[in-house]
């Protein structure tokens, strides 16, 4: 049990909650028994016989029962024959519960549960037996659910005496909080979750146990936030009339109210003498990069350096290009023609040539370069900074906690941290997974961004819709615009980026569309050039191309020298080509909801309206089609991330970001229990503010130590 289910102590066992509960079933007449269902019957034993087989080594007990409406056979094998043989004598009246099966064309119950009824047993006893809730536990081959139930029964002792067995439990909820919220005591909750008399018992127990999980986790996060607030950091206040002022003066547009508000929150954090820990959420195209760049410029103004960590080379190069373009001569500090108050902006990636890399490293260590943009190459030991003041992490969920931590350790003092994500994270997930970060949300698009129309194209049901999709792409190109065609796979072989999209629908045997391999960039591009897009300038882009080749294709596409880019999900984040207005996503059902939303955000980035066509072979009425319908119906990323989570549950909310914490949640559902999490966060913050060391809450400390075993302690430390 210890190895397979990670249950080592009595406490572990008591906190191994039932996954669901089975009812024995309504009372059923023998003449009406449904096949393959759990039934409960009351009947009299007509006959009981033991048969031997295997030369006398095997034994089978066959019992025939009747209730006046029909007859039914019960069978018991092996050691299981002793008890029923003794108790089920002809003439005995009893209740039987089990699953109805067929053997030799006769209905039977194999190894049913039974309870003999004395002469005094009335209708009430029968009803109570029939409606008893049977807990079904998360189990494994080596340990069946009923064996787990037996072990828990042993710990709890006889019914009615559970309180004695549970008396010594450590209750993490302070009495005042528990009573104020009207929650059950811990012994009562554990008794009711394992031995419920009614469904109300289950609900009551779950309500209490959810609070335990939410509250202990939020206390851990509140203490982490408090500890961070005690760390020293250099305040970084932009100087008046410095780099930031010069940058703002050359902007051809005004910032949105949202950008202004979030910038103020960030600058207020940067001005304090403890490290900022802020999560910046913003829809695709809401102007997060602009907000981050202004923060970086403010830090450079204050004499520090800023590093931006991007998940891929394509994205790092894209950021470098767009930031140097936005800054103009301000990005050429110390160079001929550079602005007086400018700084150097360097790029650092794994595939750079040795000379360029040496120069970039030199610029960082001397402080020549105020801003560096790079991939995880930034984290290597060789990379040293003159005075690292701010770390900006783009697309947080692509980075492990260790990587973030390694970059933060390069500052003389802990640098300020800004984490950006375009994957909208529902508030509850942000509070649970990023509970140690303050959150800022950019929820309005900058002026000049256009709406995106999205449609599902059922290629198999209506082939002419697909024909029309390619006509629409040609129309966009004819109007002077460009388009993307996205495929889940590269082609020629399997096993690279884009081959199995995150959150993709799992293959279901009944769906023909799932049986063929996903469409591939290389093959689709070839078919389009020969067929529906012949005459247009079409190129491919995928993760297996050489970095120079990738960069060349992206540059030519951005410059308008190509009409259509057939790509994998390498374009998912950060690629910014305002002239691209159309996107066709092939095998769209193979992508997750959030990923489709990210991809769609690549079009409609300029003044012309965007168009996104989700092509699928999935039949109408299938869950995959419903998912695509949801994406087409709304541009609200927060709503979509909610749908995405409800479909995937919490397992892969943010990949590795939740290592350790997620595994500790048993009954708390991050999406459904928003109110519990929010309330627990408030209660936790109040207790930690009042008593940071929790000296007045010894039970809570014990529960916290249990939650924060070594792995989770490290996780929260690095968060």
Short mmCIF file of N, CA and C in Angstrom, two decimals, residues 450-593:
data_model
loop_
_atom_site.label_atom_id
_atom_site.label_comp_id
_atom_site.label_asym_id
_atom_site.label_seq_id
_atom_site.Cartn_x
_atom_site.Cartn_y
_atom_site.Cartn_z
N UNK A 450 -7.86 44.83 -33.98
CA UNK A 450 -9.14 44.54 -34.62
C UNK A 450 -9.75 43.26 -34.07
N UNK A 451 -11.08 43.16 -34.16
CA UNK A 451 -11.74 41.93 -33.71
C UNK A 451 -11.36 40.76 -34.63
N UNK A 452 -11.43 39.55 -34.09
CA UNK A 452 -11.11 38.36 -34.89
C UNK A 452 -12.38 37.53 -35.02
N UNK A 453 -12.78 37.25 -36.26
CA UNK A 453 -13.94 36.37 -36.47
C UNK A 453 -13.42 34.93 -36.51
N UNK A 454 -14.07 34.03 -35.77
CA UNK A 454 -13.63 32.62 -35.75
C UNK A 454 -14.77 31.72 -36.21
N UNK A 455 -14.44 30.73 -37.02
CA UNK A 455 -15.47 29.79 -37.49
C UNK A 455 -14.92 28.37 -37.51
N UNK A 456 -15.79 27.40 -37.21
CA UNK A 456 -15.41 25.99 -37.32
C UNK A 456 -15.68 25.54 -38.75
N UNK A 457 -14.70 24.86 -39.36
CA UNK A 457 -14.86 24.35 -40.73
C UNK A 457 -14.90 22.82 -40.67
N UNK A 458 -16.11 22.22 -40.76
CA UNK A 458 -16.22 20.75 -40.67
C UNK A 458 -15.84 20.11 -42.01
N UNK A 459 -14.54 19.87 -42.21
CA UNK A 459 -14.03 19.45 -43.52
C UNK A 459 -14.63 18.13 -44.00
N UNK A 460 -14.92 17.22 -43.08
CA UNK A 460 -15.41 15.90 -43.49
C UNK A 460 -16.90 15.96 -43.83
N UNK A 461 -17.68 16.63 -42.95
CA UNK A 461 -19.13 16.73 -43.19
C UNK A 461 -19.43 17.62 -44.40
N UNK A 462 -18.65 18.70 -44.54
CA UNK A 462 -18.96 19.69 -45.59
C UNK A 462 -17.68 20.10 -46.30
N UNK A 463 -17.19 19.26 -47.23
CA UNK A 463 -15.91 19.55 -47.90
C UNK A 463 -15.89 20.92 -48.58
N UNK A 464 -17.07 21.40 -49.06
CA UNK A 464 -17.09 22.69 -49.76
C UNK A 464 -16.74 23.83 -48.80
N UNK A 465 -16.92 23.62 -47.49
CA UNK A 465 -16.51 24.65 -46.52
C UNK A 465 -15.00 24.83 -46.54
N UNK A 466 -14.27 23.71 -46.70
CA UNK A 466 -12.80 23.79 -46.73
C UNK A 466 -12.35 24.50 -48.01
N UNK A 467 -13.01 24.19 -49.10
CA UNK A 467 -12.70 24.87 -50.38
C UNK A 467 -12.86 26.37 -50.20
N UNK A 468 -13.97 26.74 -49.54
CA UNK A 468 -14.26 28.16 -49.31
C UNK A 468 -13.19 28.79 -48.39
N UNK A 469 -12.68 27.99 -47.42
CA UNK A 469 -11.64 28.50 -46.51
C UNK A 469 -10.41 28.94 -47.29
N UNK A 470 -9.98 28.10 -48.26
CA UNK A 470 -8.79 28.46 -49.05
C UNK A 470 -9.08 29.67 -49.95
N UNK A 471 -10.34 29.80 -50.41
CA UNK A 471 -10.71 30.99 -51.20
C UNK A 471 -10.57 32.25 -50.34
N UNK A 472 -11.00 32.13 -49.06
CA UNK A 472 -10.90 33.29 -48.15
C UNK A 472 -9.44 33.71 -47.96
N UNK A 473 -8.53 32.72 -47.85
CA UNK A 473 -7.10 33.05 -47.70
C UNK A 473 -6.62 33.81 -48.93
N UNK A 474 -7.02 33.32 -50.13
CA UNK A 474 -6.62 34.00 -51.38
C UNK A 474 -7.16 35.43 -51.42
N UNK A 475 -8.41 35.60 -50.93
CA UNK A 475 -9.01 36.95 -50.93
C UNK A 475 -8.22 37.90 -50.02
N UNK A 476 -7.80 37.38 -48.85
CA UNK A 476 -7.01 38.22 -47.92
C UNK A 476 -5.69 38.63 -48.58
N UNK A 477 -5.05 37.66 -49.25
CA UNK A 477 -3.76 37.96 -49.92
C UNK A 477 -3.98 38.98 -51.05
N UNK A 478 -5.08 38.79 -51.78
CA UNK A 478 -5.38 39.72 -52.89
C UNK A 478 -5.59 41.14 -52.36
N UNK A 479 -6.09 41.22 -51.08
CA UNK A 479 -6.32 42.54 -50.49
C UNK A 479 -5.04 43.12 -49.88
N UNK A 480 -3.91 42.42 -50.13
CA UNK A 480 -2.63 42.94 -49.64
C UNK A 480 -2.23 42.42 -48.26
N UNK A 481 -2.97 41.41 -47.76
CA UNK A 481 -2.65 40.88 -46.43
C UNK A 481 -1.92 39.53 -46.53
N UNK A 482 -1.66 38.92 -45.38
CA UNK A 482 -0.95 37.63 -45.33
C UNK A 482 -1.70 36.66 -44.43
N UNK A 483 -1.28 35.39 -44.49
CA UNK A 483 -2.00 34.40 -43.68
C UNK A 483 -1.09 33.32 -43.13
N UNK A 484 -1.59 32.63 -42.09
CA UNK A 484 -0.89 31.47 -41.51
C UNK A 484 -1.74 30.22 -41.76
N UNK A 485 -1.05 29.08 -41.97
CA UNK A 485 -1.73 27.79 -41.92
C UNK A 485 -0.98 27.00 -40.86
N UNK A 486 -1.68 26.56 -39.81
CA UNK A 486 -1.02 25.87 -38.70
C UNK A 486 -1.36 24.38 -38.73
N UNK A 487 -0.34 23.53 -38.57
CA UNK A 487 -0.55 22.07 -38.53
C UNK A 487 0.05 21.52 -37.24
N UNK A 488 -0.51 20.39 -36.75
CA UNK A 488 0.00 19.85 -35.49
C UNK A 488 1.35 19.16 -35.60
N UNK A 489 1.76 18.79 -36.83
CA UNK A 489 2.96 17.97 -36.94
C UNK A 489 3.89 18.57 -38.00
N UNK A 490 5.20 18.25 -37.90
CA UNK A 490 6.15 18.77 -38.88
C UNK A 490 6.11 17.93 -40.15
N UNK A 491 6.15 16.61 -39.96
CA UNK A 491 6.14 15.73 -41.14
C UNK A 491 7.39 14.90 -41.18
N UNK A 492 7.52 14.02 -42.11
CA UNK A 492 8.59 13.05 -42.36
C UNK A 492 8.87 12.10 -41.18
N UNK A 493 8.73 12.51 -39.94
CA UNK A 493 8.75 11.54 -38.85
C UNK A 493 8.13 12.20 -37.62
N UNK A 494 7.94 11.40 -36.57
CA UNK A 494 7.22 11.89 -35.41
C UNK A 494 8.20 12.21 -34.29
N UNK A 495 7.80 13.09 -33.38
CA UNK A 495 8.59 13.31 -32.18
C UNK A 495 9.30 14.64 -32.13
N UNK A 496 8.58 15.71 -32.36
CA UNK A 496 9.18 17.02 -32.21
C UNK A 496 8.11 18.00 -31.80
N UNK A 497 8.53 19.23 -31.61
CA UNK A 497 7.57 20.26 -31.20
C UNK A 497 6.43 20.25 -32.19
N UNK A 498 5.23 20.35 -31.66
CA UNK A 498 4.08 20.40 -32.55
C UNK A 498 3.53 19.04 -32.91
N UNK A 499 4.22 17.95 -32.53
CA UNK A 499 3.70 16.65 -32.93
C UNK A 499 2.53 16.21 -32.08
N UNK A 500 2.53 16.54 -30.82
CA UNK A 500 1.42 16.16 -29.96
C UNK A 500 1.08 17.36 -29.10
N UNK A 501 0.17 18.19 -29.61
CA UNK A 501 -0.10 19.44 -28.91
C UNK A 501 -0.52 19.20 -27.46
N UNK A 502 -0.11 20.15 -26.59
CA UNK A 502 -0.50 20.06 -25.18
C UNK A 502 -2.02 20.14 -25.10
N UNK A 503 -2.58 19.32 -24.22
CA UNK A 503 -4.02 19.40 -24.00
C UNK A 503 -4.82 18.89 -25.18
N UNK A 504 -4.16 18.16 -26.12
CA UNK A 504 -4.88 17.67 -27.28
C UNK A 504 -5.86 16.59 -26.86
N UNK A 505 -6.91 16.42 -27.67
CA UNK A 505 -7.90 15.38 -27.36
C UNK A 505 -7.22 14.01 -27.46
N UNK A 506 -7.53 13.12 -26.53
CA UNK A 506 -6.91 11.80 -26.59
C UNK A 506 -7.64 10.96 -27.62
N UNK A 507 -6.92 10.05 -28.33
CA UNK A 507 -7.54 9.30 -29.40
C UNK A 507 -8.73 8.49 -28.89
N UNK A 508 -9.86 8.59 -29.59
CA UNK A 508 -11.03 7.79 -29.22
C UNK A 508 -11.34 6.88 -30.39
N UNK A 509 -11.41 5.58 -30.12
CA UNK A 509 -11.51 4.61 -31.21
C UNK A 509 -12.72 4.83 -32.10
N UNK A 510 -13.81 5.42 -31.53
CA UNK A 510 -15.01 5.54 -32.38
C UNK A 510 -14.90 6.64 -33.42
N UNK A 511 -13.91 7.52 -33.26
CA UNK A 511 -13.81 8.64 -34.20
C UNK A 511 -12.79 8.34 -35.28
N UNK A 512 -13.27 8.21 -36.50
CA UNK A 512 -12.39 7.92 -37.64
C UNK A 512 -11.28 8.96 -37.75
N UNK A 513 -11.63 10.22 -37.51
CA UNK A 513 -10.66 11.31 -37.69
C UNK A 513 -9.43 11.13 -36.83
N UNK A 514 -9.59 10.48 -35.69
CA UNK A 514 -8.45 10.33 -34.79
C UNK A 514 -7.52 9.21 -35.24
N UNK A 515 -8.00 8.37 -36.17
CA UNK A 515 -7.21 7.18 -36.52
C UNK A 515 -6.05 7.50 -37.46
N UNK A 516 -6.20 8.58 -38.23
CA UNK A 516 -5.09 8.91 -39.11
C UNK A 516 -4.11 9.81 -38.36
N UNK A 517 -2.83 9.83 -38.81
CA UNK A 517 -1.89 10.71 -38.11
C UNK A 517 -2.27 12.17 -38.34
N UNK A 518 -1.88 13.07 -37.42
CA UNK A 518 -2.22 14.48 -37.60
C UNK A 518 -1.56 15.05 -38.86
N UNK A 519 -2.20 16.05 -39.43
CA UNK A 519 -1.67 16.66 -40.65
C UNK A 519 -0.32 17.33 -40.36
N UNK A 520 0.55 17.28 -41.38
CA UNK A 520 1.92 17.77 -41.18
C UNK A 520 2.22 18.96 -42.09
N UNK A 521 3.04 19.87 -41.54
CA UNK A 521 3.42 21.10 -42.23
C UNK A 521 3.96 20.81 -43.64
N UNK A 522 4.95 19.89 -43.70
CA UNK A 522 5.65 19.65 -44.96
C UNK A 522 4.67 19.17 -46.04
N UNK A 523 3.80 18.20 -45.67
CA UNK A 523 2.85 17.66 -46.67
C UNK A 523 1.78 18.68 -47.04
N UNK A 524 1.24 19.36 -46.03
CA UNK A 524 0.16 20.33 -46.31
C UNK A 524 0.68 21.46 -47.21
N UNK A 525 1.89 21.94 -46.93
CA UNK A 525 2.46 23.03 -47.74
C UNK A 525 2.57 22.59 -49.20
N UNK A 526 3.03 21.35 -49.38
CA UNK A 526 3.19 20.83 -50.75
C UNK A 526 1.84 20.79 -51.48
N UNK A 527 0.81 20.28 -50.78
CA UNK A 527 -0.53 20.20 -51.39
C UNK A 527 -1.10 21.58 -51.70
N UNK A 528 -0.85 22.54 -50.82
CA UNK A 528 -1.41 23.88 -51.03
C UNK A 528 -0.75 24.57 -52.22
N UNK A 529 0.58 24.39 -52.34
CA UNK A 529 1.32 25.03 -53.44
C UNK A 529 0.84 24.46 -54.78
N UNK A 530 0.57 23.15 -54.79
CA UNK A 530 0.10 22.53 -56.05
C UNK A 530 -1.37 22.80 -56.30
N UNK A 531 -2.13 23.00 -55.20
CA UNK A 531 -3.58 23.10 -55.34
C UNK A 531 -4.16 24.46 -55.02
N UNK A 532 -4.90 24.56 -53.92
CA UNK A 532 -5.72 25.76 -53.66
C UNK A 532 -4.96 27.08 -53.52
N UNK A 533 -3.66 27.02 -53.16
CA UNK A 533 -2.92 28.29 -53.01
C UNK A 533 -1.82 28.44 -54.07
N UNK A 534 -1.98 27.74 -55.20
CA UNK A 534 -0.95 27.82 -56.24
C UNK A 534 -0.80 29.27 -56.70
N UNK A 535 0.44 29.64 -56.97
CA UNK A 535 0.69 31.01 -57.42
C UNK A 535 1.01 31.97 -56.28
N UNK A 536 0.72 31.56 -55.03
CA UNK A 536 1.05 32.44 -53.89
C UNK A 536 2.45 32.07 -53.37
N UNK A 537 3.05 33.01 -52.64
CA UNK A 537 4.39 32.76 -52.08
C UNK A 537 4.21 32.07 -50.71
N UNK A 538 4.42 30.75 -50.72
CA UNK A 538 4.17 29.94 -49.52
C UNK A 538 5.49 29.38 -48.99
N UNK A 539 5.74 29.49 -47.68
CA UNK A 539 6.95 28.89 -47.08
C UNK A 539 6.57 28.16 -45.80
N UNK A 540 7.48 27.27 -45.34
CA UNK A 540 7.21 26.55 -44.08
C UNK A 540 8.10 27.07 -42.96
N UNK A 541 7.61 26.88 -41.70
CA UNK A 541 8.38 27.24 -40.51
C UNK A 541 8.09 26.21 -39.43
N UNK A 542 9.14 25.59 -38.90
CA UNK A 542 8.94 24.65 -37.79
C UNK A 542 10.19 24.57 -36.94
N UNK A 543 10.07 23.91 -35.80
CA UNK A 543 11.14 23.91 -34.80
C UNK A 543 12.38 23.13 -35.16
N UNK A 544 12.30 22.30 -36.22
CA UNK A 544 13.48 21.50 -36.54
C UNK A 544 14.39 22.19 -37.56
N UNK A 545 13.96 23.38 -38.02
CA UNK A 545 14.81 24.12 -38.97
C UNK A 545 15.98 24.75 -38.20
N UNK A 546 17.05 25.04 -38.92
CA UNK A 546 18.19 25.73 -38.32
C UNK A 546 17.75 27.13 -37.87
N UNK A 547 18.30 27.64 -36.76
CA UNK A 547 17.88 28.97 -36.27
C UNK A 547 17.99 30.06 -37.34
N UNK A 548 19.08 30.03 -38.14
CA UNK A 548 19.22 31.09 -39.17
C UNK A 548 18.09 30.98 -40.20
N UNK A 549 17.77 29.74 -40.59
CA UNK A 549 16.71 29.53 -41.58
C UNK A 549 15.37 30.00 -41.03
N UNK A 550 15.11 29.67 -39.74
CA UNK A 550 13.86 30.09 -39.10
C UNK A 550 13.77 31.62 -39.09
N UNK A 551 14.87 32.23 -38.67
CA UNK A 551 14.87 33.68 -38.55
C UNK A 551 14.69 34.34 -39.91
N UNK A 552 15.30 33.73 -40.94
CA UNK A 552 15.20 34.27 -42.30
C UNK A 552 13.74 34.24 -42.77
N UNK A 553 13.07 33.08 -42.54
CA UNK A 553 11.66 32.95 -42.97
C UNK A 553 10.80 33.98 -42.23
N UNK A 554 10.99 34.07 -40.90
CA UNK A 554 10.19 35.02 -40.12
C UNK A 554 10.42 36.45 -40.58
N UNK A 555 11.69 36.77 -40.88
CA UNK A 555 12.01 38.14 -41.29
C UNK A 555 11.32 38.46 -42.62
N UNK A 556 11.40 37.49 -43.56
CA UNK A 556 10.77 37.73 -44.88
C UNK A 556 9.25 37.82 -44.77
N UNK A 557 8.68 37.00 -43.87
CA UNK A 557 7.22 37.05 -43.68
C UNK A 557 6.84 38.41 -43.08
N UNK A 558 7.62 38.85 -42.08
CA UNK A 558 7.33 40.14 -41.42
C UNK A 558 7.49 41.29 -42.42
N UNK A 559 8.43 41.12 -43.37
CA UNK A 559 8.68 42.19 -44.35
C UNK A 559 7.67 42.16 -45.50
N UNK A 560 6.77 41.17 -45.49
CA UNK A 560 5.75 41.10 -46.54
C UNK A 560 6.24 40.42 -47.81
N UNK A 561 7.39 39.72 -47.74
CA UNK A 561 7.90 39.06 -48.95
C UNK A 561 7.27 37.68 -49.15
N UNK A 562 6.49 37.22 -48.17
CA UNK A 562 5.78 35.93 -48.29
C UNK A 562 4.30 36.18 -48.08
N UNK A 563 3.46 35.34 -48.73
CA UNK A 563 2.00 35.51 -48.57
C UNK A 563 1.45 34.62 -47.45
N UNK A 564 1.93 33.37 -47.44
CA UNK A 564 1.36 32.40 -46.48
C UNK A 564 2.48 31.63 -45.80
N UNK A 565 2.37 31.52 -44.47
CA UNK A 565 3.35 30.76 -43.70
C UNK A 565 2.66 29.49 -43.21
N UNK A 566 3.18 28.32 -43.60
CA UNK A 566 2.64 27.05 -43.10
C UNK A 566 3.55 26.62 -41.95
N UNK A 567 3.01 26.60 -40.73
CA UNK A 567 3.88 26.46 -39.56
C UNK A 567 3.30 25.53 -38.51
N UNK A 568 4.16 25.10 -37.58
CA UNK A 568 3.69 24.40 -36.38
C UNK A 568 3.42 25.45 -35.33
N UNK A 569 3.30 25.02 -34.08
CA UNK A 569 2.97 25.98 -33.02
C UNK A 569 4.15 26.86 -32.64
N UNK A 570 5.27 26.82 -33.39
CA UNK A 570 6.36 27.76 -33.06
C UNK A 570 5.87 29.20 -33.14
N UNK A 571 4.78 29.42 -33.87
CA UNK A 571 4.29 30.81 -33.97
C UNK A 571 3.32 31.14 -32.84
N UNK A 572 3.15 30.18 -31.91
CA UNK A 572 2.10 30.36 -30.89
C UNK A 572 2.29 31.59 -30.03
N UNK A 573 3.53 31.87 -29.64
CA UNK A 573 3.72 33.01 -28.75
C UNK A 573 4.65 34.05 -29.36
N UNK A 574 4.22 35.30 -29.24
CA UNK A 574 5.13 36.40 -29.50
C UNK A 574 5.35 36.82 -30.94
N UNK A 575 4.92 36.03 -31.92
CA UNK A 575 5.16 36.43 -33.31
C UNK A 575 4.19 37.56 -33.66
N UNK A 576 4.76 38.67 -34.12
CA UNK A 576 3.93 39.86 -34.30
C UNK A 576 4.05 40.40 -35.72
N UNK A 577 3.09 40.05 -36.57
CA UNK A 577 3.08 40.56 -37.94
C UNK A 577 1.70 41.20 -38.18
N UNK A 578 1.60 42.53 -37.97
CA UNK A 578 0.29 43.18 -38.05
C UNK A 578 -0.44 42.97 -39.37
N UNK A 579 0.32 42.70 -40.46
CA UNK A 579 -0.33 42.55 -41.77
C UNK A 579 -0.97 41.17 -41.96
N UNK A 580 -0.69 40.23 -41.04
CA UNK A 580 -1.27 38.89 -41.16
C UNK A 580 -2.70 38.91 -40.61
N UNK A 581 -3.66 38.59 -41.48
CA UNK A 581 -5.07 38.71 -41.06
C UNK A 581 -5.82 37.39 -41.04
N UNK A 582 -5.29 36.36 -41.71
CA UNK A 582 -6.04 35.10 -41.78
C UNK A 582 -5.22 33.96 -41.18
N UNK A 583 -5.91 33.06 -40.48
CA UNK A 583 -5.24 31.86 -39.97
C UNK A 583 -6.16 30.67 -40.18
N UNK A 584 -5.60 29.60 -40.77
CA UNK A 584 -6.34 28.35 -40.91
C UNK A 584 -5.62 27.33 -40.03
N UNK A 585 -6.33 26.78 -39.05
CA UNK A 585 -5.71 25.78 -38.16
C UNK A 585 -6.22 24.40 -38.56
N UNK A 586 -5.32 23.59 -39.12
CA UNK A 586 -5.69 22.25 -39.57
C UNK A 586 -5.75 21.29 -38.37
N UNK A 587 -6.66 20.32 -38.43
CA UNK A 587 -6.81 19.37 -37.30
C UNK A 587 -6.91 20.13 -35.98
N UNK A 588 -7.75 21.16 -35.98
CA UNK A 588 -7.82 22.04 -34.80
C UNK A 588 -8.19 21.27 -33.54
N UNK A 589 -8.89 20.13 -33.71
CA UNK A 589 -9.30 19.34 -32.54
C UNK A 589 -8.12 18.72 -31.80
N UNK A 590 -6.94 18.73 -32.46
CA UNK A 590 -5.76 18.14 -31.80
C UNK A 590 -5.06 19.12 -30.85
N UNK A 591 -5.57 20.35 -30.77
CA UNK A 591 -4.96 21.35 -29.90
C UNK A 591 -5.84 21.61 -28.69
N UNK A 592 -5.23 22.06 -27.62
CA UNK A 592 -6.01 22.44 -26.43
C UNK A 592 -6.67 23.80 -26.64
N UNK A 593 -7.68 24.08 -25.82
CA UNK A 593 -8.45 25.32 -25.93
C UNK A 593 -7.53 26.55 -25.81
#
